[in-house]
Coordinates of C-alpha atoms in Angstrom, one line a residue:
M1 CA 0.1 0.0 0.1
E2 CA 1.5 3.3 -1.2
L3 CA 1.5 6.0 1.5
H4 CA -0.9 8.3 -0.3
D5 CA -3.4 5.1 0.1
V6 CA -2.4 5.0 4.1
W7 CA -3.1 8.8 4.2
F8 CA -6.7 8.2 2.5
V9 CA -7.6 5.6 5.2
L10 CA -6.0 7.9 8.0
I11 CA -8.3 10.8 7.0
A12 CA -11.4 8.4 6.8
V13 CA -10.6 7.4 10.3
L14 CA -10.4 10.9 11.4
W15 CA -13.7 11.9 10.1
T16 CA -15.0 8.6 11.4
G17 CA -13.8 9.4 14.9
Y18 CA -15.1 13.2 14.3
F19 CA -18.9 12.0 13.4
F20 CA -18.8 9.4 16.2
L21 CA -18.0 11.8 19.0
E22 CA -19.3 15.1 17.6
G23 CA -22.5 13.4 16.4
F24 CA -23.8 12.8 19.9
D25 CA -23.1 16.3 21.3
F26 CA -24.8 17.5 18.0
G27 CA -27.5 15.2 19.1
V28 CA -27.7 16.5 22.5
G29 CA -27.6 20.2 21.4
V30 CA -30.9 19.4 19.3
L31 CA -32.6 17.6 22.0
T32 CA -32.3 20.8 24.2
K33 CA -35.4 21.9 22.2
L34 CA -37.1 18.3 21.4
L35 CA -36.5 16.5 24.8
A36 CA -35.9 19.1 27.6
R37 CA -39.1 20.5 29.3
D38 CA -37.7 23.1 31.4
R39 CA -34.8 25.3 32.1
V40 CA -33.0 22.6 34.7
E41 CA -33.4 19.9 32.2
K42 CA -31.7 21.6 29.6
R43 CA -28.8 22.3 32.1
V44 CA -28.8 18.6 32.4
L45 CA -28.4 18.2 28.7
I46 CA -25.6 20.8 28.3
N47 CA -23.8 19.6 31.3
T48 CA -23.5 15.8 29.8
I49 CA -21.4 17.2 27.0
G50 CA -19.9 20.1 28.7
P51 CA -16.6 18.6 29.5
V52 CA -16.1 17.0 26.3
W53 CA -17.4 18.9 23.3
D54 CA -14.5 20.9 22.7
G55 CA -12.2 17.7 22.8
N56 CA -14.5 16.3 20.0
E57 CA -13.7 19.0 17.7
V58 CA -10.1 18.4 17.8
W59 CA -10.8 15.5 15.4
L60 CA -12.5 18.1 12.9
L61 CA -9.3 20.3 13.0
T62 CA -6.9 17.2 12.6
A63 CA -9.0 15.9 9.6
G64 CA -8.9 19.1 7.7
G65 CA -5.1 19.8 8.6
A66 CA -4.4 16.2 7.6
T67 CA -6.2 17.0 4.3
F68 CA -4.4 20.1 3.7
A69 CA -1.1 18.7 4.3
A70 CA -1.6 15.1 2.5
F71 CA -3.9 16.0 -0.4
P72 CA -3.5 19.7 -1.0
E73 CA -5.3 19.5 -4.3
W74 CA -8.5 17.9 -2.7
Y75 CA -8.3 20.6 0.1
A76 CA -7.7 23.4 -2.4
T77 CA -11.0 22.0 -4.6
L78 CA -13.2 21.1 -1.5
F79 CA -12.7 24.8 0.3
S80 CA -13.3 26.9 -2.8
G81 CA -16.1 25.0 -4.0
F82 CA -18.0 24.2 -0.8
Y83 CA -16.7 27.7 0.5
L84 CA -20.2 28.9 1.7
P85 CA -21.7 25.9 3.4
L86 CA -18.4 25.1 5.0
L87 CA -18.4 28.9 6.1
V88 CA -21.8 28.2 7.6
I89 CA -20.6 25.4 9.4
L90 CA -17.3 27.2 10.8
V91 CA -19.6 30.1 11.9
C92 CA -21.8 27.7 13.5
L93 CA -19.0 26.3 15.5
I94 CA -17.9 29.3 16.6
V95 CA -21.2 30.4 17.9
R96 CA -21.8 27.1 19.2
G97 CA -18.6 27.3 21.4
V98 CA -19.3 30.8 22.6
A99 CA -22.8 29.6 23.7
F100 CA -21.4 26.9 26.0
E101 CA -19.0 29.5 27.5
Y102 CA -21.2 32.6 27.8
R103 CA -24.7 30.8 28.4
A104 CA -24.2 31.0 32.4
K105 CA -22.2 34.3 32.8
R106 CA -25.4 36.3 33.4
P107 CA -28.4 35.2 35.6
E108 CA -31.0 36.9 33.2
E109 CA -33.7 34.6 32.0
N110 CA -33.6 36.0 28.2
W111 CA -29.7 36.1 28.3
Q112 CA -29.6 32.3 29.1
R113 CA -32.5 31.3 26.8
N114 CA -31.1 33.1 23.6
W115 CA -27.8 31.1 24.0
E116 CA -29.6 27.9 24.5
T117 CA -31.3 28.7 21.5
A118 CA -28.2 29.3 19.6
I119 CA -26.9 25.8 20.9
F120 CA -29.9 24.3 19.4
W121 CA -29.3 25.9 15.8
T122 CA -25.8 25.7 15.8
S123 CA -26.2 21.8 16.5
L124 CA -28.8 21.3 14.0
I125 CA -27.2 23.1 11.0
P126 CA -23.7 21.6 11.0
A127 CA -25.3 18.2 11.4
F128 CA -27.2 18.6 8.6
L129 CA -24.6 20.5 6.3
W130 CA -21.9 17.9 7.0
G131 CA -24.3 15.0 5.1
V132 CA -24.5 17.6 2.3
A133 CA -21.1 18.0 2.0
F134 CA -20.1 14.3 2.3
G135 CA -22.9 13.4 -0.2
N136 CA -21.4 15.9 -2.8
I137 CA -17.9 14.5 -2.2
V138 CA -19.1 10.7 -2.9
H139 CA -21.5 11.7 -5.7
G140 CA -19.4 13.8 -7.3
V141 CA -19.3 17.7 -8.5
K142 CA -18.7 19.6 -11.7
I143 CA -14.8 19.8 -11.6
D144 CA -13.0 21.1 -14.9
R145 CA -9.9 19.6 -16.5
N146 CA -7.8 22.3 -14.0
F147 CA -9.4 20.3 -11.1
D148 CA -11.6 23.5 -10.2
Y149 CA -15.1 23.5 -9.0
V150 CA -17.2 25.1 -11.7
G151 CA -20.8 24.4 -10.3
G152 CA -22.9 27.0 -8.7
L153 CA -24.0 26.8 -4.7
W154 CA -27.4 25.3 -5.7
D155 CA -25.8 22.5 -7.4
L156 CA -24.5 21.2 -4.0
F157 CA -28.2 20.9 -2.8
N158 CA -29.2 18.1 -5.2
P159 CA -31.6 15.3 -4.0
Y160 CA -28.9 12.7 -2.9
A161 CA -26.6 15.5 -1.0
L162 CA -30.1 16.5 0.9
L163 CA -30.9 13.2 1.7
G164 CA -27.4 12.7 3.2
G165 CA -28.1 15.8 5.4
V166 CA -31.5 14.3 6.3
V167 CA -29.5 11.0 7.2
T168 CA -26.5 12.9 9.4
L169 CA -29.1 15.0 11.1
T170 CA -31.4 12.2 12.0
L171 CA -28.5 9.9 13.0
F172 CA -26.7 12.3 15.0
T173 CA -29.9 13.2 16.9
F174 CA -30.5 9.5 17.3
H175 CA -26.8 9.0 18.7
G176 CA -27.4 12.0 21.0
T177 CA -30.6 10.4 22.2
V178 CA -29.3 7.2 23.5
F179 CA -26.0 9.2 24.9
T180 CA -28.5 11.1 27.0
A181 CA -30.2 7.9 28.0
L182 CA -27.0 6.5 29.1
K183 CA -25.8 9.6 30.9
T184 CA -28.7 10.7 32.5
V185 CA -31.1 9.2 35.4
G186 CA -34.7 9.7 36.1
E187 CA -37.4 11.0 34.4
I188 CA -35.1 12.4 31.4
R189 CA -33.7 9.3 30.9
E190 CA -37.1 7.3 30.3
R191 CA -38.2 10.2 28.2
A192 CA -34.7 9.8 26.1
R193 CA -35.3 6.0 25.7
K194 CA -38.7 6.6 24.1
L195 CA -37.7 9.7 21.9
A196 CA -34.9 7.5 20.6
L197 CA -37.3 4.8 19.3
R198 CA -39.1 7.4 17.4
V199 CA -36.1 9.2 16.2
G200 CA -34.2 5.9 15.3
V201 CA -37.4 4.7 13.0
V202 CA -37.0 7.8 10.9
T203 CA -33.2 7.5 10.9
A204 CA -33.6 4.1 9.7
A205 CA -35.8 4.6 6.8
A206 CA -33.8 7.7 5.6
A207 CA -30.2 5.9 6.1
V208 CA -31.6 2.7 4.0
V209 CA -32.6 4.5 1.2
F210 CA -29.5 6.6 1.3
L211 CA -27.1 3.8 1.5
L212 CA -28.9 1.5 -1.1
W213 CA -28.6 4.8 -3.4
T214 CA -24.9 5.2 -2.8
Q215 CA -24.3 1.4 -3.1
V216 CA -26.2 1.3 -6.6
D217 CA -24.5 4.5 -7.8
K218 CA -20.7 4.0 -6.6
G219 CA -20.5 0.7 -4.4
D220 CA -18.8 -2.5 -4.6
G221 CA -18.2 -5.7 -2.6
K222 CA -16.7 -3.8 0.2
S223 CA -19.2 -1.1 0.3
L224 CA -21.9 -3.6 0.4
V225 CA -20.7 -5.2 3.6
A226 CA -20.3 -1.8 5.4
M227 CA -23.9 -1.0 4.5
V228 CA -25.1 -4.3 5.9
V229 CA -23.0 -3.7 9.0
A230 CA -24.9 -0.2 9.4
V231 CA -28.1 -1.1 9.1
A232 CA -27.8 -4.4 11.2
A233 CA -26.2 -2.4 13.8
L234 CA -28.7 0.4 13.7
L235 CA -31.4 -2.1 14.1
A236 CA -29.9 -3.8 17.0
A237 CA -29.6 -0.5 18.6
L238 CA -33.3 0.2 18.7
V239 CA -33.8 -3.3 19.9
A240 CA -31.1 -2.7 22.7
N241 CA -32.6 0.8 23.5
Q242 CA -36.1 -0.8 24.0
A243 CA -34.6 -3.5 26.4
G244 CA -33.1 -0.6 28.4
R245 CA -29.4 -1.5 27.7
E246 CA -28.2 2.1 27.0
G247 CA -24.6 1.1 26.8
W248 CA -25.1 -1.3 24.4
S249 CA -27.3 0.9 22.4
F250 CA -25.0 3.9 22.3
A251 CA -22.1 1.4 21.4
L252 CA -24.2 0.2 18.5
S253 CA -25.2 3.7 17.3
G254 CA -21.6 4.4 17.1
V255 CA -21.2 1.4 14.8
T256 CA -23.6 2.5 12.4
I257 CA -21.9 5.9 12.2
V258 CA -18.5 4.0 11.8
A259 CA -19.8 1.5 9.2
S260 CA -22.0 4.4 7.4
V261 CA -18.5 6.7 7.0
A262 CA -16.5 3.6 6.2
M263 CA -19.0 2.7 3.2
L264 CA -18.7 6.3 1.7
F265 CA -14.9 6.1 1.7
L266 CA -15.0 2.7 0.5
A267 CA -17.4 4.0 -2.3
L268 CA -15.4 7.0 -2.8
F269 CA -11.7 5.3 -3.4
P270 CA -9.7 6.0 -5.3
N271 CA -11.3 9.2 -6.0
V272 CA -11.2 12.0 -3.4
M273 CA -13.6 14.2 -5.5
P274 CA -15.0 12.8 -8.5
S275 CA -15.8 14.9 -11.4
T276 CA -19.4 14.6 -12.8
L277 CA -18.2 16.2 -16.1
N278 CA -15.2 13.9 -17.0
D279 CA -14.0 11.2 -15.2
D280 CA -10.6 12.1 -16.3
W281 CA -10.9 15.2 -14.4
S282 CA -11.7 13.5 -10.9
L283 CA -9.3 14.3 -7.9
T284 CA -7.6 10.9 -7.0
V285 CA -5.4 9.8 -4.2
T286 CA -2.4 9.8 -6.7
N287 CA -3.0 13.2 -8.5
A288 CA -4.4 15.1 -5.5
S289 CA -1.6 13.9 -2.9
S290 CA 1.6 15.5 -1.6
S291 CA 5.2 14.5 -2.4
P292 CA 6.3 11.0 -0.9
Y293 CA 8.7 12.8 1.5
T294 CA 6.0 15.0 2.9
L295 CA 3.7 12.0 3.5
K296 CA 6.8 10.2 5.3
I297 CA 7.2 12.8 7.5
M298 CA 3.5 13.2 8.4
T299 CA 3.4 9.4 9.0
W300 CA 6.1 9.7 11.6
C301 CA 4.3 12.8 13.3
A302 CA 1.1 11.2 13.4
G303 CA 2.5 7.8 14.6
I304 CA 4.1 9.7 17.7
A305 CA 1.2 12.1 18.6
T306 CA -1.9 10.2 17.8
P307 CA -1.6 7.5 20.8
I308 CA -0.9 10.5 23.2
V309 CA -4.3 12.5 21.9
L310 CA -6.0 8.9 22.1
L311 CA -5.2 8.4 25.9
Y312 CA -5.6 11.8 27.0
Q313 CA -9.1 11.8 25.4
G314 CA -10.0 8.7 26.6
W315 CA -9.1 9.7 30.3
T316 CA -11.4 12.6 30.1
Y317 CA -14.5 10.2 29.2
W318 CA -13.3 8.0 31.9
V319 CA -13.3 11.0 34.5
F320 CA -16.6 12.3 33.6
R321 CA -18.2 8.8 32.9
K322 CA -21.0 9.5 35.9
R323 CA -24.9 10.1 35.3
I324 CA -26.1 13.2 36.2
G325 CA -29.8 14.4 36.7
T326 CA -32.0 17.2 37.7
H327 CA -31.2 16.6 41.4
H328 CA -27.3 17.4 40.7
I329 CA -28.4 20.8 39.2
A330 CA -30.7 21.8 42.1
E331 CA -27.7 21.2 44.4
A332 CA -25.4 23.1 42.5
A333 CA -27.6 26.2 42.4
H334 CA -28.1 25.9 46.2

């Protein structure tokens, strides 16, 4: 396996880790409107992801940086062609971070309610737009002979990409719902389990259509296996949720995300951005990659730094592993 192939796999792993981790905290952000009934329950939801949300975003920064260094042509075409959607995502992530930090800085109800509304929208919009972006990456966009995107903004909002956005939004919301059931106690935990069933059914319907479409359009034997794993894991997560096994349900919803992202990258390879104008104009792991020397240096750096980051993030989740409930919020307020 060539180094550019290795880095394609590593970037796929980074995006998978990002969607697995940021997926559930996007979902929890959406649940601040769908599940929480009052201000105290919103605080419970926000506190479940409070210690980890910023660490989850490190995966996005690493994925973007790795793409820039390993596949500069891919990075250039992606960020120039998808400029406005990616800018919206960036603004949402900035506002979302500010909302988490500023929400409790003042006691006025309007102040806190406005920041809670910001958390909801800045969780929902990126969860949808990431699906739109990856739908276009896999399906292909208008790239000319110079590897420049020559389509318009509305070309990105085609039926396949929009369905991809619906899938990521519903799947992340389901992932966040089972995470909430895993991390909370009392009535909010029970309502999260009931909501997970409803959201999961919608997710399954949308995901099956999207994954089948992907398989028919771009898939092969390997992507078919990943699709079967994704669908089976999602159905198993619903069963585990109904049985009150929140840990299994969360793990299986995570497997669904991992297998779904794996299917997309398997369907994409060896391309990194297919051209719908001419197959010869597609960006591939070969024509979009950096020099072998650059990839070699990156590989050494990644081999040293990655285990340290994984250990630290795993330790963070272990420290903040306990469930919380409304009674913890009341005690803190007192």
